[in-house]
GROMACS .gro file of C-alpha atoms in nm:
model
   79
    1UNK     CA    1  -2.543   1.899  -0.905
    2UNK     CA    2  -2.173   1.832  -1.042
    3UNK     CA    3  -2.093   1.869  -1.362
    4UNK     CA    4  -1.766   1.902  -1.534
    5UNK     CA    5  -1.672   2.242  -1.682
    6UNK     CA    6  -1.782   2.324  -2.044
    7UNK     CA    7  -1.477   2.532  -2.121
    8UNK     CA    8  -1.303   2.807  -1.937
    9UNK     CA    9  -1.421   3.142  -1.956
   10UNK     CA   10  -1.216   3.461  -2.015
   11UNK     CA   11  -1.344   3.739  -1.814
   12UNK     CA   12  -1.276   4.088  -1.898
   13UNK     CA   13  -0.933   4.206  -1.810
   14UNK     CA   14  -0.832   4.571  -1.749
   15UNK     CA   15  -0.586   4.496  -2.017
   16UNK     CA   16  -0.881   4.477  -2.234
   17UNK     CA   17  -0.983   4.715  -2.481
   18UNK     CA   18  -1.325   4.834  -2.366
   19UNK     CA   19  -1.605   4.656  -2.583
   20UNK     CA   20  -1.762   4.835  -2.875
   21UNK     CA   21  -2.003   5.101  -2.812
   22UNK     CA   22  -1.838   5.189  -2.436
   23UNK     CA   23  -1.658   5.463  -2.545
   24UNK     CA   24  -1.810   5.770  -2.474
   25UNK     CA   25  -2.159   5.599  -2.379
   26UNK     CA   26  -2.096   5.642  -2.023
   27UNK     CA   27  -2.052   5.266  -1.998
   28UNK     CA   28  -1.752   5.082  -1.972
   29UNK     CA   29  -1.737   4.679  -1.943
   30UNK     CA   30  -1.998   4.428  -1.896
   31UNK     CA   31  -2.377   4.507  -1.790
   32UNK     CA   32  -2.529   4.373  -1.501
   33UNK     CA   33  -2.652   4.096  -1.707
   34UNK     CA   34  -2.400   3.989  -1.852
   35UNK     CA   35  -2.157   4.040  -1.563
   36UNK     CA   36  -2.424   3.769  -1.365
   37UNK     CA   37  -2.469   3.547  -1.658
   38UNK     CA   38  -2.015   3.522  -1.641
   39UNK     CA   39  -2.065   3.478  -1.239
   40UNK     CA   40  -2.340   3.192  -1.341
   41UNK     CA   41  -2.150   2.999  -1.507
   42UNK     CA   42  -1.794   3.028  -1.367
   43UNK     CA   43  -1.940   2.981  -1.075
   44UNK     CA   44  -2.062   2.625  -1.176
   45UNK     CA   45  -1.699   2.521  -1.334
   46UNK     CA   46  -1.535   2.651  -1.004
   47UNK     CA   47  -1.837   2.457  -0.759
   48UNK     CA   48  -1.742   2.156  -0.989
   49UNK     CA   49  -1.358   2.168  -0.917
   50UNK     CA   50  -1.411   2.222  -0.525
   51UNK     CA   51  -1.622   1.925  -0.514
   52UNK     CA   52  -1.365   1.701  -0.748
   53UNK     CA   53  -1.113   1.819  -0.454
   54UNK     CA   54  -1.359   1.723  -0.165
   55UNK     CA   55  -1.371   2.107  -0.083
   56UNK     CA   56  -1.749   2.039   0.000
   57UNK     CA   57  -1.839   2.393   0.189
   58UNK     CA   58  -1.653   2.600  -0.096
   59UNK     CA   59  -1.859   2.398  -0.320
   60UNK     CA   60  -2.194   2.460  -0.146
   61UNK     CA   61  -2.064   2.841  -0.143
   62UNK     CA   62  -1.985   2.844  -0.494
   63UNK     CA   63  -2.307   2.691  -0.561
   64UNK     CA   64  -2.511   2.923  -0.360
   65UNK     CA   65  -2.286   3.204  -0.574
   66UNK     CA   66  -2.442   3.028  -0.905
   67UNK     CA   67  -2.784   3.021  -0.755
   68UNK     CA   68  -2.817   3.361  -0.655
   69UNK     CA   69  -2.658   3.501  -1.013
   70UNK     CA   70  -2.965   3.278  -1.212
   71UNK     CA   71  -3.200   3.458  -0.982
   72UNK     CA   72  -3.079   3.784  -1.120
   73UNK     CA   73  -3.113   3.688  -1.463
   74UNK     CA   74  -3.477   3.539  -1.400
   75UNK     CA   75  -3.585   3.904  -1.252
   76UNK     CA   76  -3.747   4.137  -1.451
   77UNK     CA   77  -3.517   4.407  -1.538
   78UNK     CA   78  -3.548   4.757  -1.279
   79UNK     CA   79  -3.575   5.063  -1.464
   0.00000   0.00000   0.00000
């Protein structure tokens, strides 16, 4: 279940201008989805890094972390 990271991922910072449309929509920063699909897969690069530094139970966490996020994205959405 190791792989090696794709690329590093910027999350959002609250440096960050807030993304287009968030002003005055009520919504500010990433939705759910997106917020689980960034957890997904930084979650993976992080697992991968704990297991190159034999950090096995932070991996296992990590992975569980990943696991959990792709479950979100599988579920139908809740209105």
């Amino acid at each position: 279940m190791s792989k090696p990271p794709q690329r590093f991922l910027k999350g959002p910072s609250h440096d960050d201008p807030p993304a287009a449309g968030a002003a005055g929509s009520g919504q500010e920063g990433m939705s759910a989805t997106e917020t689980a699909r960034y957890i997904s897969e930084f979650s993976a690069e992080l697992s991968y890094l704990a297991r190159e530094a034999k950090l096995d139970l932070l991996a296992y966490l990590l992975d569980m972390a990943r696991l959990e996020a792709g479950r979100l994205l599988q579920a139908p959405e809740k209105d």
